[in-house]
Amino acid sequence: MRRRSISQVRRRDRMWRARSVRSRPRSRSGTTATFEVRVLRKDNDEDTLLWAPAVRSRPGLHKERFAMAERQKMKVKVCLVGEGAVGKTCLIRRFIHDQFDDRYISTLGAKVSKKEVVVASPRGDAEIAIDMTIWDIMGEKGFRELLKEAYFHGAQGILAVCDITRKDTLHELNDWIAAVNRVTGNIPVQFLANKADLRDQAKVTESDVRELADSHKSPFLFTSAKTGDNVEVGFVKLAEMIASRSA
């Protein structure tokens, strides 16, 4: 095979460069594909050059890679507390499976579910994947005092649930939160005024919920496990508070 001289190689490279720049083909995405030259090494003050297509990343690709690289992970335990039949189990079913079942089956002891949510870090420079272990606590006062150490230990957040058609369920939340805090210390609380689809039967007003939430310096939402209104928002907001506290 006949070896080419350096001048022939350089002449070929110049021709390739001319063709490449002149053609500027369109990529499938509609952006113009260009070519770039890269200096690989220097030999006796001579540059060895390589022509190659310039890589133009699609919009948002760098951001996606950055987010993936910067994503942190957390495991947290949260407890749903409140009187019996306020809809704690239905809220969890809606959040986990996006389903609703209006048959009431009393929770015996505690039922544990899991779901991952992704929230922004407190500084907003990364994402946090939070693996939530959700404890559905039986709504019986005697049970609460008997097994509070076992079921509340390690909790990092509380979803305090009342039924807007039963005003007593709102007032009882003070005792539920106090019972958890005696085991865990003060932890974030998100109040959920549930069964918002039954507003025409409501005995609890927004000002009632606001007053209780303000006394605990905590946010509140009106939710409906039946329609799904604000259910996911409530869980995610609690996750955000836990992440902020852990920063």
Short mmCIF file of C-alpha atoms in Angstrom, two decimals, residues 16-28 30-36 53-54:
data_model
loop_
_atom_site.label_atom_id
_atom_site.label_comp_id
_atom_site.label_asym_id
_atom_site.label_seq_id
_atom_site.Cartn_x
_atom_site.Cartn_y
_atom_site.Cartn_z
CA TRP A 16 -12.91 17.40 4.46
CA ARG A 17 -13.13 20.59 6.44
CA ALA A 18 -14.51 22.47 3.47
CA ARG A 19 -17.14 19.82 2.77
CA SER A 20 -18.12 19.60 6.42
CA VAL A 21 -18.60 23.30 7.00
CA ARG A 22 -20.31 23.84 3.65
CA SER A 23 -22.89 21.08 4.00
CA ARG A 24 -24.00 21.80 7.60
CA PRO A 25 -26.67 19.07 7.52
CA ARG A 26 -29.80 19.28 9.57
CA SER A 27 -30.26 16.87 12.45
CA ARG A 28 -33.57 15.13 13.10
CA GLY A 30 -34.09 20.47 13.43
CA THR A 31 -30.83 21.88 14.82
CA THR A 32 -27.83 22.42 12.57
CA ALA A 33 -25.07 19.85 12.93
CA THR A 34 -21.61 21.46 12.88
CA PHE A 35 -18.08 20.07 13.00
CA GLU A 36 -15.29 20.88 15.38
CA PRO A 53 -19.04 16.10 14.54
CA ALA A 54 -19.65 18.60 17.31
#
